[in-house]
Amino acid sequence: MSQDAKQGFDGKWAFNKYDAFGRLVITGVTTNNVSRANWAVIINADTTVMSEERSDSNPNGTGYTNQKQPSVGLADCMNIIYYDDYGFYGNTGGYAPQSVISGKLKGMVTGVRSRVINGAMLLSVGYYDDEGRMVETVEDNHLGGKDRVLLRYNFAGELLNTVRTHTDGVATTSVANAYTYDQMGRSILTKQNINNDGGITLSRLGYNELGQPREKSLHSTDNGSTFKQSTQYAYNERGWLKSSRSPQFSYKLGYDTLGSGIARYNGDISIKQWGSENSYPNKFLYGYDGMDRLTSAVSTGVAMSETLTYNAMGNIATLTRDGVTGTYNYNGAGNRLNLISGGSMATNSYSYDQRGRVTTDGRTGFSLTYNNLGLTHTANKASAGVYHSYVHDAMGNRLSRTVVTPADTTVSDYLGGIHYTNGEIEFIQTEEGRAIKSGDKYVYQYDLSDYLGNVRYSFDIYEGSVRRLQGDDYYAFGLRKPVSPVSLDNRYLYNGKELQEHLGQYDYGARFYDPSIGRWLATDPLTELAPSLTPFRYGFNSPVNYT
């Protein structure tokens, strides 16, 4: 059992239960004001039940005996995990395999029931071959349908193809991917076919003598013979990326480059130039302090400027952006930001819960709440009539988001890369961008990203040629600076994360990041692994080198 400060305030305990082999079988959260000392007495006195056993007759809804302390019901259980066979409770019609599967299942996870937070349980079943490789999964989805994925491998164990069949209770969508490898086991071709429409080749990769990617080509409709777009990569003598070049977006990185910037010999980037093809009209110069923290990021061409100082705790003390200085006030509260003062950078006060998560965002005026996993549950600004609500499952996967404004209500559903808007599929994420639904067909859009995964140039193929849809530049800490985009539809931008409109923050899964202030809105869940670092810092305060 465990309890963080917020759970202690709410009288809640997180618990895990195990079987006789020490395998995790049940996780959950129970509301009980029993103290830690009293729990120790209760658990130490429980000497008759040492572990959980399978009980497929299901006397309590879990498929296990569920007799080990704490005493909980099904409603308290978040995840229930089954091993060794497929005879567990709930594995009934609709989950049978379509593949030839193995009977060698000892020690293998065969099923998981995961709760939609504050909702129903969803079942997923996994099937294996004799080598222990997953060959099929069947999962419930929160729209009332199922997702079935078939996987096939070659003799070397490399994944050859996947076929996903997705249903939402009404319609069925299929997505097939196929992969080709060279003699070294490196991926060279990726193909995709949606709803058996003939398919395309998404990408082709070529490698240099050291096995580093040398060229990537995108979008082929003739089985990989010709492609519409291509990017070339080059490296320095240490194997560090030196340049990425294409007619649409190019950049060069300098590390120990003398002249324009201060040379760095530890892998830090001292200069970045970008543009298109062989033209690099834009340039960032970076400066660092003795602890490798970014202190300046000043660009020419596209004008962007940030300079920073830090306090003794490693938190940002001042941030000057384009000549406007914001002074960060911590008011003796350790690492918790109280407010920022200074012109257009100024904010109101921030407030936090017992776990160190922002509950009142001083910059945007939004109030935030969190679920049992510590993930954002609501983000509301009543004064503006704007309300965001999020639904996750117990594994931490976001399932849906509802945004209510005075003008309209938008419901987004997320199903493993298939994105719904107001009940209809809007797009399917691909390995190189996304496929936008257009009538009964899908139109492929591609993203060109920099070395940090920041999307810089989005395009589709129009009348046989590359057509720019959206362009973006970013300040060092991720604040977006659009470049005359044709459309603003792509919200997956900085580090490839989804921008939350109205908030101006990025959802990284475990917590939100605000690029305007260069800080997370919640503490790092793995803070204890780095106790000497502030739990709110982003990218070790060196965001041009780390993500």
Coordinates of C-alpha atoms in Angstrom, one line a residue:
M1 CA 0.0 0.0 0.0
S2 CA 1.1 3.6 -0.6
Q3 CA -0.2 7.1 0.0
D4 CA 1.0 10.4 -1.3
A5 CA 0.2 13.7 0.4
K6 CA -3.0 14.4 -1.6
Q7 CA -4.3 10.9 -1.0
G8 CA -3.5 11.3 2.7
F9 CA -5.5 14.5 2.7
D10 CA -8.4 12.8 1.0
G11 CA -8.2 9.6 3.1
K12 CA -7.3 7.3 0.2
W13 CA -4.8 4.5 -0.1
A14 CA -3.4 2.9 -3.3
F15 CA -3.0 -0.8 -3.0
N16 CA -1.4 -3.7 -4.9
K17 CA -2.3 -7.4 -4.5
Y18 CA -0.1 -10.3 -5.6
D19 CA -0.5 -14.1 -6.3
A20 CA 1.7 -16.9 -4.8
F21 CA 4.4 -16.2 -7.5
G22 CA 4.7 -12.6 -6.5
R23 CA 3.0 -11.4 -9.7
L24 CA 0.9 -8.3 -9.6
V25 CA -2.8 -9.2 -10.0
I26 CA -4.9 -6.3 -8.6
T27 CA -4.2 -2.6 -8.3
G28 CA -6.6 0.0 -7.0
V29 CA -7.5 2.9 -4.7
T30 CA -9.6 2.6 -1.6
T31 CA -11.1 5.3 0.6
N32 CA -10.2 4.6 4.2
N33 CA -9.0 6.9 6.9
V34 CA -7.0 4.2 8.6
S35 CA -3.5 5.4 9.6
R36 CA -0.3 3.7 8.4
A37 CA 0.4 2.4 11.8
N38 CA -3.1 0.8 12.1
W39 CA -2.8 -0.7 8.6
A40 CA 0.5 -2.3 9.7
V41 CA -1.3 -3.9 12.6
I42 CA -4.2 -5.1 10.4
I43 CA -1.9 -6.6 7.7
N44 CA 0.5 -8.2 10.1
A45 CA -2.4 -9.9 11.9
D46 CA -3.6 -11.3 8.6
T47 CA -1.6 -14.6 8.7
T48 CA -4.2 -16.9 7.0
V49 CA -4.3 -15.3 3.6
M50 CA -0.8 -14.9 2.1
S51 CA -1.7 -14.2 -1.6
E52 CA -4.6 -14.1 -4.1
E53 CA -5.7 -17.1 -6.1
R54 CA -7.8 -17.3 -9.3
S55 CA -11.5 -17.7 -8.7
D56 CA -13.1 -18.0 -12.1
S57 CA -16.5 -18.5 -10.5
N58 CA -16.2 -14.8 -9.7
P59 CA -17.7 -14.5 -6.2
N60 CA -16.7 -10.8 -6.0
G61 CA -16.3 -9.6 -9.6
T62 CA -12.5 -9.7 -9.9
G63 CA -11.9 -13.3 -10.9
Y64 CA -9.6 -13.7 -7.8
T65 CA -10.3 -14.6 -4.2
N66 CA -9.6 -11.0 -3.3
Q67 CA -9.2 -11.9 0.4
K68 CA -5.9 -10.2 1.2
Q69 CA -6.0 -6.9 3.0
P70 CA -7.2 -4.3 2.3
S71 CA -10.7 -5.5 2.0
V72 CA -12.1 -3.9 -1.1
G73 CA -14.8 -4.4 -3.7
L74 CA -14.7 -4.4 -7.5
A75 CA -15.4 -0.7 -7.5
D76 CA -12.1 0.0 -5.8
C77 CA -10.1 -2.0 -8.4
M78 CA -8.3 -0.2 -11.2
N79 CA -6.4 -3.0 -13.0
I80 CA -6.9 -6.8 -12.8
I81 CA -4.3 -8.9 -14.5
Y82 CA -4.6 -12.6 -15.5
Y83 CA -1.9 -15.1 -16.3
D84 CA -1.3 -18.6 -17.6
D85 CA -4.5 -19.4 -19.5
Y86 CA -7.6 -17.9 -21.0
G87 CA -10.2 -19.3 -18.6
F88 CA -10.4 -16.1 -16.5
Y89 CA -13.6 -14.3 -15.6
G90 CA -15.1 -12.2 -18.4
N91 CA -13.3 -13.8 -21.3
T92 CA -16.5 -14.7 -23.2
G93 CA -17.7 -14.1 -26.7
G94 CA -16.0 -11.7 -29.0
Y95 CA -12.4 -12.2 -27.7
A96 CA -11.6 -15.6 -29.4
P97 CA -8.4 -15.5 -31.5
Q98 CA -8.2 -15.6 -35.3
S99 CA -4.5 -16.7 -35.2
V100 CA -2.8 -20.0 -34.5
I101 CA -1.8 -19.5 -30.9
S102 CA 0.5 -21.2 -28.4
G103 CA -0.4 -23.2 -25.4
K104 CA 2.9 -22.3 -23.7
L105 CA 1.4 -19.7 -21.4
K106 CA 3.0 -20.2 -18.0
G107 CA 4.1 -16.9 -16.7
M108 CA 2.5 -15.0 -19.6
V109 CA 0.0 -12.2 -19.1
T110 CA -3.2 -13.4 -20.9
G111 CA -5.7 -10.7 -20.0
V112 CA -6.1 -7.3 -18.3
R113 CA -9.2 -5.6 -17.1
S114 CA -8.6 -1.9 -16.8
R115 CA -11.1 0.6 -15.5
V116 CA -12.1 3.8 -17.2
I117 CA -11.5 6.2 -14.3
N118 CA -14.9 6.6 -12.6
G119 CA -16.4 4.2 -15.2
A120 CA -16.6 0.6 -16.4
M121 CA -13.9 -2.0 -16.9
L122 CA -12.5 -2.7 -20.3
L123 CA -11.0 -6.1 -21.1
S124 CA -7.9 -6.8 -23.3
V125 CA -6.7 -10.3 -24.2
G126 CA -3.3 -11.1 -25.6
Y127 CA -2.3 -14.2 -27.6
Y128 CA 1.2 -15.5 -28.3
D129 CA 3.2 -17.9 -30.5
D130 CA 5.5 -20.6 -29.3
E131 CA 8.4 -18.1 -29.2
G132 CA 6.5 -15.9 -26.7
R133 CA 5.8 -13.2 -29.2
M134 CA 2.5 -11.4 -29.2
V135 CA 0.6 -12.4 -32.3
E136 CA -2.9 -11.1 -31.6
T137 CA -4.6 -8.7 -29.2
V138 CA -8.3 -8.1 -28.7
E139 CA -9.4 -5.1 -26.7
D140 CA -12.6 -3.3 -25.7
N141 CA -12.7 0.4 -26.4
H142 CA -14.7 3.0 -24.6
L143 CA -16.9 3.7 -27.6
G144 CA -18.5 0.3 -27.2
G145 CA -16.5 -1.5 -29.9
K146 CA -13.4 -3.6 -30.1
D147 CA -9.9 -3.3 -31.5
R148 CA -8.3 -6.5 -32.9
V149 CA -4.6 -6.4 -34.0
L150 CA -2.9 -9.3 -35.8
L151 CA 0.9 -9.3 -35.8
R152 CA 3.3 -11.4 -38.0
Y153 CA 7.0 -11.9 -37.8
N154 CA 9.8 -13.4 -39.9
F155 CA 12.3 -16.1 -38.8
A156 CA 14.6 -13.5 -37.2
G157 CA 11.7 -12.2 -35.1
E158 CA 11.3 -8.9 -37.0
L159 CA 7.8 -7.5 -37.2
L160 CA 6.6 -8.0 -40.8
N161 CA 3.1 -6.7 -40.7
T162 CA 0.2 -5.6 -38.5
V163 CA -3.5 -5.6 -39.3
R164 CA -5.8 -3.6 -37.0
T165 CA -9.5 -3.9 -37.2
H166 CA -11.3 -1.2 -35.3
T167 CA -15.0 -1.0 -34.5
D168 CA -16.8 1.7 -32.6
G169 CA -20.1 -0.1 -32.3
V170 CA -21.3 1.2 -35.6
A171 CA -18.6 1.3 -38.3
T172 CA -15.4 -0.8 -39.0
T173 CA -12.0 0.6 -40.0
S174 CA -9.0 -1.5 -40.9
V175 CA -5.4 -0.3 -40.9
A176 CA -2.6 -2.6 -42.3
N177 CA 1.1 -1.8 -41.9
A178 CA 3.9 -3.8 -43.6
Y179 CA 7.6 -3.5 -42.9
T180 CA 10.7 -4.5 -45.0
Y181 CA 14.2 -4.9 -43.6
D182 CA 17.7 -5.0 -45.0
Q183 CA 20.3 -7.8 -44.3
M184 CA 21.3 -6.0 -41.0
G185 CA 17.7 -6.0 -39.7
R186 CA 17.2 -2.3 -40.3
S187 CA 13.8 -1.0 -41.4
I188 CA 13.9 0.2 -45.0
L189 CA 10.3 0.4 -46.1
T190 CA 7.0 1.1 -44.3
K191 CA 3.7 0.6 -46.2
Q192 CA 0.2 1.4 -45.0
N193 CA -3.2 0.4 -46.3
I194 CA -6.4 1.9 -44.8
N195 CA -9.7 0.1 -45.5
N196 CA -8.1 -1.9 -48.4
D197 CA -7.8 1.3 -50.5
G198 CA -4.7 0.1 -52.4
G199 CA -2.3 1.6 -49.9
I200 CA 0.9 3.7 -50.2
T201 CA 4.5 3.5 -49.1
L202 CA 4.9 5.9 -46.2
S203 CA 8.6 6.0 -46.1
R204 CA 11.9 4.5 -47.2
L205 CA 15.1 4.7 -45.2
G206 CA 18.7 4.5 -46.3
Y207 CA 21.8 4.1 -44.1
N208 CA 25.4 5.1 -44.1
E209 CA 28.4 2.8 -43.4
L210 CA 27.9 3.2 -39.7
G211 CA 24.2 2.3 -39.7
Q212 CA 23.0 5.9 -39.2
P213 CA 20.0 7.1 -41.2
R214 CA 21.4 8.8 -44.3
E215 CA 18.2 9.5 -46.2
K216 CA 14.4 9.3 -45.6
S217 CA 11.9 9.5 -48.5
L218 CA 8.2 10.0 -48.0
H219 CA 5.0 9.1 -49.9
S220 CA 5.2 6.7 -52.8
T221 CA 2.2 5.4 -54.8
D222 CA 4.3 3.1 -57.1
N223 CA 5.4 0.6 -54.5
G224 CA 8.5 2.5 -53.4
S225 CA 10.0 3.2 -56.9
T226 CA 9.6 7.0 -56.6
F227 CA 8.9 9.3 -53.7
K228 CA 7.5 12.9 -53.4
Q229 CA 9.8 14.2 -50.7
S230 CA 13.2 13.3 -49.4
T231 CA 15.5 14.4 -46.5
Q232 CA 19.3 13.8 -46.3
Y233 CA 21.2 13.5 -43.0
A234 CA 24.9 14.1 -42.2
Y235 CA 26.9 13.5 -39.1
N236 CA 30.2 14.7 -37.6
E237 CA 33.2 12.6 -36.7
R238 CA 31.7 11.8 -33.3
G239 CA 28.5 10.5 -34.8
W240 CA 26.5 13.5 -33.7
L241 CA 23.8 14.8 -36.1
K242 CA 25.2 17.7 -38.1
S243 CA 22.5 18.5 -40.7
S244 CA 19.2 17.6 -42.1
R245 CA 18.4 18.9 -45.6
S246 CA 15.3 18.9 -47.8
P247 CA 13.7 21.4 -50.2
Q248 CA 11.0 22.0 -47.6
F249 CA 12.9 22.3 -44.3
S250 CA 16.6 22.1 -43.5
Y251 CA 18.7 22.7 -40.4
K252 CA 22.4 22.6 -39.3
L253 CA 23.7 22.0 -35.8
G254 CA 27.0 23.2 -34.5
Y255 CA 28.7 22.0 -31.3
D256 CA 32.3 23.0 -31.2
T257 CA 31.9 25.5 -34.0
L258 CA 34.1 28.5 -33.6
G259 CA 33.2 31.9 -34.9
S260 CA 29.6 32.8 -34.4
G261 CA 29.0 31.0 -31.2
I262 CA 30.9 29.8 -28.1
A263 CA 32.3 26.4 -28.8
R264 CA 30.9 23.5 -26.7
Y265 CA 32.9 20.3 -26.5
N266 CA 30.5 18.2 -24.3
G267 CA 27.7 17.6 -26.9
D268 CA 25.8 20.8 -26.1
I269 CA 24.5 22.6 -29.2
S270 CA 26.1 26.1 -29.6
I271 CA 24.5 27.1 -32.9
K272 CA 21.5 26.1 -34.9
Q273 CA 20.7 27.3 -38.4
W274 CA 17.6 26.6 -40.4
G275 CA 15.7 27.3 -43.6
S276 CA 15.1 25.2 -46.7
E277 CA 17.3 23.3 -49.2
N278 CA 20.8 24.8 -49.0
S279 CA 19.6 28.2 -47.7
Y280 CA 19.8 28.9 -43.9
P281 CA 18.7 32.5 -43.3
N282 CA 17.7 31.8 -39.7
K283 CA 20.2 31.3 -36.8
F284 CA 20.0 30.5 -33.1
L285 CA 23.0 31.1 -30.8
Y286 CA 22.9 29.4 -27.5
G287 CA 24.8 30.2 -24.2
Y288 CA 25.1 28.1 -21.1
D289 CA 26.3 28.5 -17.5
G290 CA 28.8 26.3 -15.7
M291 CA 26.0 23.7 -14.9
D292 CA 25.1 23.3 -18.6
R293 CA 21.8 25.2 -18.1
L294 CA 20.6 27.4 -21.0
T295 CA 21.2 31.1 -20.3
S296 CA 20.6 32.6 -23.7
A297 CA 18.9 31.6 -27.0
V298 CA 18.9 34.5 -29.5
S299 CA 18.0 34.1 -33.1
T300 CA 18.3 36.2 -36.2
G301 CA 16.2 36.0 -39.3
V302 CA 13.1 34.8 -37.4
A303 CA 13.5 37.1 -34.4
M304 CA 13.3 35.2 -31.1
S305 CA 15.2 35.9 -27.9
E306 CA 15.2 34.3 -24.5
T307 CA 17.7 34.9 -21.7
L308 CA 17.5 33.2 -18.3
T309 CA 18.9 33.2 -14.8
Y310 CA 18.3 30.6 -12.1
N311 CA 18.1 30.5 -8.3
A312 CA 19.9 28.3 -5.9
M313 CA 17.3 25.6 -6.2
G314 CA 17.7 25.4 -10.0
N315 CA 14.4 27.1 -10.7
I316 CA 14.1 29.9 -13.3
A317 CA 14.7 33.2 -11.5
T318 CA 14.2 35.5 -14.5
L319 CA 13.1 34.9 -18.1
T320 CA 13.5 37.7 -20.6
R321 CA 11.7 37.1 -23.8
D322 CA 12.0 39.5 -26.7
G323 CA 13.0 42.3 -24.3
V324 CA 10.3 41.7 -21.7
T325 CA 11.6 40.4 -18.4
G326 CA 9.5 38.2 -16.1
T327 CA 10.7 37.8 -12.5
Y328 CA 9.7 34.5 -10.9
N329 CA 8.6 34.8 -7.3
Y330 CA 8.7 31.7 -5.1
N331 CA 7.8 33.4 -1.9
G332 CA 9.8 31.0 0.3
A333 CA 7.7 28.1 -1.0
G334 CA 10.6 26.0 -2.2
N335 CA 10.2 25.0 -5.8
R336 CA 6.6 26.1 -6.1
L337 CA 6.1 29.2 -8.3
N338 CA 4.0 31.9 -6.6
L339 CA 3.7 34.4 -9.4
I340 CA 5.6 36.1 -12.2
S341 CA 6.0 39.9 -12.3
G342 CA 7.0 42.1 -15.2
G343 CA 5.0 43.6 -18.0
S344 CA 3.4 41.2 -20.4
M345 CA 5.1 38.3 -18.6
A346 CA 3.2 39.0 -15.3
T347 CA 0.8 36.4 -13.9
N348 CA -1.6 36.1 -11.0
S349 CA -0.8 33.8 -8.1
Y350 CA -0.5 30.0 -8.6
S351 CA -1.9 27.6 -6.1
Y352 CA -1.1 23.9 -5.5
D353 CA -2.5 20.8 -4.0
Q354 CA -0.8 18.7 -1.3
R355 CA 1.1 16.8 -4.0
G356 CA 2.6 19.9 -5.6
R357 CA 0.3 20.0 -8.7
V358 CA -1.0 23.4 -9.9
T359 CA -4.7 23.8 -9.0
T360 CA -4.9 27.5 -10.1
D361 CA -2.9 28.5 -13.1
G362 CA -1.8 32.1 -12.5
R363 CA -1.0 32.7 -16.2
T364 CA -4.2 31.5 -17.8
G365 CA -6.7 31.7 -14.9
F366 CA -7.7 28.1 -15.3
S367 CA -8.5 25.9 -12.3
L368 CA -7.3 22.3 -12.5
T369 CA -8.3 19.0 -10.8
Y370 CA -6.6 15.6 -11.0
N371 CA -7.7 12.0 -11.0
N372 CA -6.4 9.1 -8.9
L373 CA -3.5 8.7 -11.2
G374 CA -2.4 12.3 -10.8
L375 CA -3.5 13.1 -14.4
T376 CA -5.5 16.2 -15.3
H377 CA -9.2 15.6 -14.9
T378 CA -10.6 19.1 -15.5
A379 CA -9.3 22.5 -16.5
N380 CA -11.9 25.2 -16.2
K381 CA -12.1 28.9 -16.6
A382 CA -15.7 29.7 -15.4
S383 CA -15.3 33.5 -16.0
A384 CA -14.8 32.8 -19.8
G385 CA -17.2 29.9 -19.9
V386 CA -14.5 27.5 -21.0
Y387 CA -14.4 23.9 -19.5
H388 CA -12.1 21.1 -20.4
S389 CA -12.7 17.6 -19.0
Y390 CA -10.4 14.5 -19.6
V391 CA -11.1 10.8 -19.2
H392 CA -8.3 8.3 -18.8
D393 CA -8.2 4.6 -18.1
A394 CA -6.3 3.1 -15.2
M395 CA -3.2 2.5 -17.3
G396 CA -2.9 6.2 -17.8
N397 CA -4.1 6.3 -21.4
R398 CA -6.2 9.3 -22.3
L399 CA -9.5 8.2 -23.8
S400 CA -11.4 11.4 -24.4
R401 CA -11.5 15.1 -23.9
T402 CA -14.5 17.4 -23.9
V403 CA -14.1 21.2 -24.5
V404 CA -17.1 23.4 -23.8
T405 CA -17.0 27.1 -24.8
P406 CA -19.8 29.6 -25.1
A407 CA -19.8 28.9 -28.9
D408 CA -19.8 25.1 -29.0
T409 CA -18.9 21.8 -27.5
T410 CA -16.2 19.5 -28.9
V411 CA -15.7 15.9 -27.9
S412 CA -12.4 14.3 -28.9
D413 CA -11.9 10.5 -28.5
Y414 CA -8.5 8.9 -28.6
L415 CA -8.2 5.2 -29.5
G416 CA -4.6 4.2 -30.0
G417 CA -3.9 6.7 -32.8
I418 CA -7.4 6.9 -34.2
H419 CA -8.8 10.3 -33.4
Y420 CA -12.5 11.0 -33.3
T421 CA -14.1 14.5 -33.2
N422 CA -17.8 14.6 -32.2
G423 CA -18.3 11.0 -32.9
E424 CA -16.7 10.8 -36.3
I425 CA -13.1 9.7 -37.2
E426 CA -11.1 12.9 -38.0
F427 CA -7.7 11.3 -38.6
I428 CA -5.5 8.3 -38.0
Q429 CA -2.0 8.9 -36.8
T430 CA 0.7 7.3 -38.9
E431 CA 4.5 6.9 -38.3
E432 CA 5.1 10.0 -40.5
G433 CA 2.1 12.2 -39.7
R434 CA -1.5 11.5 -40.1
A435 CA -4.2 10.3 -42.5
I436 CA -7.1 12.8 -42.7
K437 CA -10.5 11.3 -43.4
S438 CA -12.1 12.8 -46.5
G439 CA -15.4 11.2 -47.3
D440 CA -14.8 7.5 -47.7
K441 CA -11.0 8.0 -48.3
Y442 CA -8.0 9.1 -46.3
V443 CA -5.6 11.8 -47.4
Y444 CA -2.0 11.5 -46.1
Q445 CA -0.3 14.4 -44.4
Y446 CA 3.4 14.4 -43.4
D447 CA 5.4 16.1 -40.7
L448 CA 9.0 17.2 -41.0
S449 CA 10.5 17.4 -37.5
D450 CA 13.8 18.6 -36.1
Y451 CA 16.2 16.7 -33.9
L452 CA 14.0 17.2 -30.8
G453 CA 10.9 15.9 -32.5
N454 CA 9.4 19.4 -32.9
V455 CA 7.1 19.5 -36.0
R456 CA 8.4 22.3 -38.2
Y457 CA 6.8 21.7 -41.6
S458 CA 3.5 19.8 -42.4
F459 CA 2.5 19.0 -46.0
D460 CA 0.3 16.9 -48.2
I461 CA 0.5 15.9 -51.8
Y462 CA -1.7 18.1 -54.0
E463 CA -1.8 17.6 -57.8
G464 CA 1.3 15.4 -57.6
S465 CA 3.5 17.9 -55.7
V466 CA 4.3 18.7 -52.1
R467 CA 2.0 21.4 -50.7
R468 CA 2.8 23.2 -47.4
L469 CA 0.0 23.1 -44.9
Q470 CA 1.6 24.5 -41.8
G471 CA 5.0 25.8 -40.6
D472 CA 6.2 26.4 -37.0
D473 CA 9.2 27.8 -35.2
Y474 CA 9.7 27.6 -31.5
Y475 CA 11.5 29.6 -28.8
A476 CA 14.1 27.6 -26.9
F477 CA 11.6 26.5 -24.2
G478 CA 8.9 25.5 -26.7
L479 CA 6.7 28.6 -27.1
R480 CA 5.3 28.4 -30.6
K481 CA 5.9 31.0 -33.3
P482 CA 3.8 30.1 -36.4
V483 CA 5.3 30.7 -39.8
S484 CA 2.4 31.9 -42.0
P485 CA 0.6 28.6 -41.9
V486 CA -2.0 27.7 -44.5
S487 CA -3.9 25.8 -41.9
L488 CA -3.8 25.4 -38.1
D489 CA -5.3 22.0 -37.9
N490 CA -2.3 20.1 -36.6
R491 CA -2.0 20.4 -32.8
Y492 CA 0.8 17.9 -32.4
L493 CA 3.7 20.3 -32.4
Y494 CA 6.5 20.7 -29.8
N495 CA 8.2 17.4 -29.2
G496 CA 5.2 16.0 -31.2
K497 CA 2.9 16.5 -28.2
E498 CA -0.7 17.8 -28.4
L499 CA -1.2 21.5 -27.7
Q500 CA -4.2 22.1 -25.4
E501 CA -6.1 25.0 -26.9
H502 CA -7.1 27.8 -24.4
L503 CA -4.4 26.6 -22.0
G504 CA -1.4 27.0 -24.4
Q505 CA 0.1 23.9 -22.8
Y506 CA 1.3 20.5 -24.0
D507 CA 0.1 17.2 -22.7
Y508 CA 3.1 14.9 -22.2
G509 CA 0.9 12.1 -20.8
A510 CA 2.1 12.2 -17.2
R511 CA 1.7 16.0 -16.8
F512 CA 1.2 19.3 -18.7
Y513 CA 4.0 21.5 -19.7
D514 CA 3.7 25.3 -20.1
P515 CA 6.2 26.6 -22.7
S516 CA 5.4 30.2 -21.8
I517 CA 7.0 29.9 -18.4
G518 CA 9.3 26.9 -19.1
R519 CA 7.9 24.8 -16.3
W520 CA 5.7 21.7 -15.7
L521 CA 2.4 22.1 -14.0
A522 CA 3.0 19.2 -11.7
T523 CA 6.0 17.5 -10.0
D524 CA 8.0 14.8 -11.8
P525 CA 6.4 11.4 -10.8
L526 CA 10.0 10.1 -10.7
T527 CA 11.3 13.0 -8.6
E528 CA 13.0 10.6 -6.1
L529 CA 15.4 9.4 -8.8
A530 CA 16.9 12.9 -9.0
P531 CA 16.5 14.6 -5.6
S532 CA 19.0 17.3 -6.4
L533 CA 17.0 18.7 -9.3
T534 CA 13.8 20.8 -9.0
P535 CA 10.8 18.6 -9.9
F536 CA 9.3 21.4 -12.1
R537 CA 12.3 21.9 -14.4
Y538 CA 11.9 21.1 -18.0
G539 CA 14.7 19.3 -20.0
F540 CA 17.3 19.8 -17.2
N541 CA 16.9 23.5 -18.0
S542 CA 18.7 22.8 -21.2
P543 CA 15.7 22.2 -23.6
V544 CA 17.7 22.5 -26.8
N545 CA 19.7 19.4 -25.8
Y546 CA 17.1 17.4 -23.8
T547 CA 13.4 16.7 -23.9

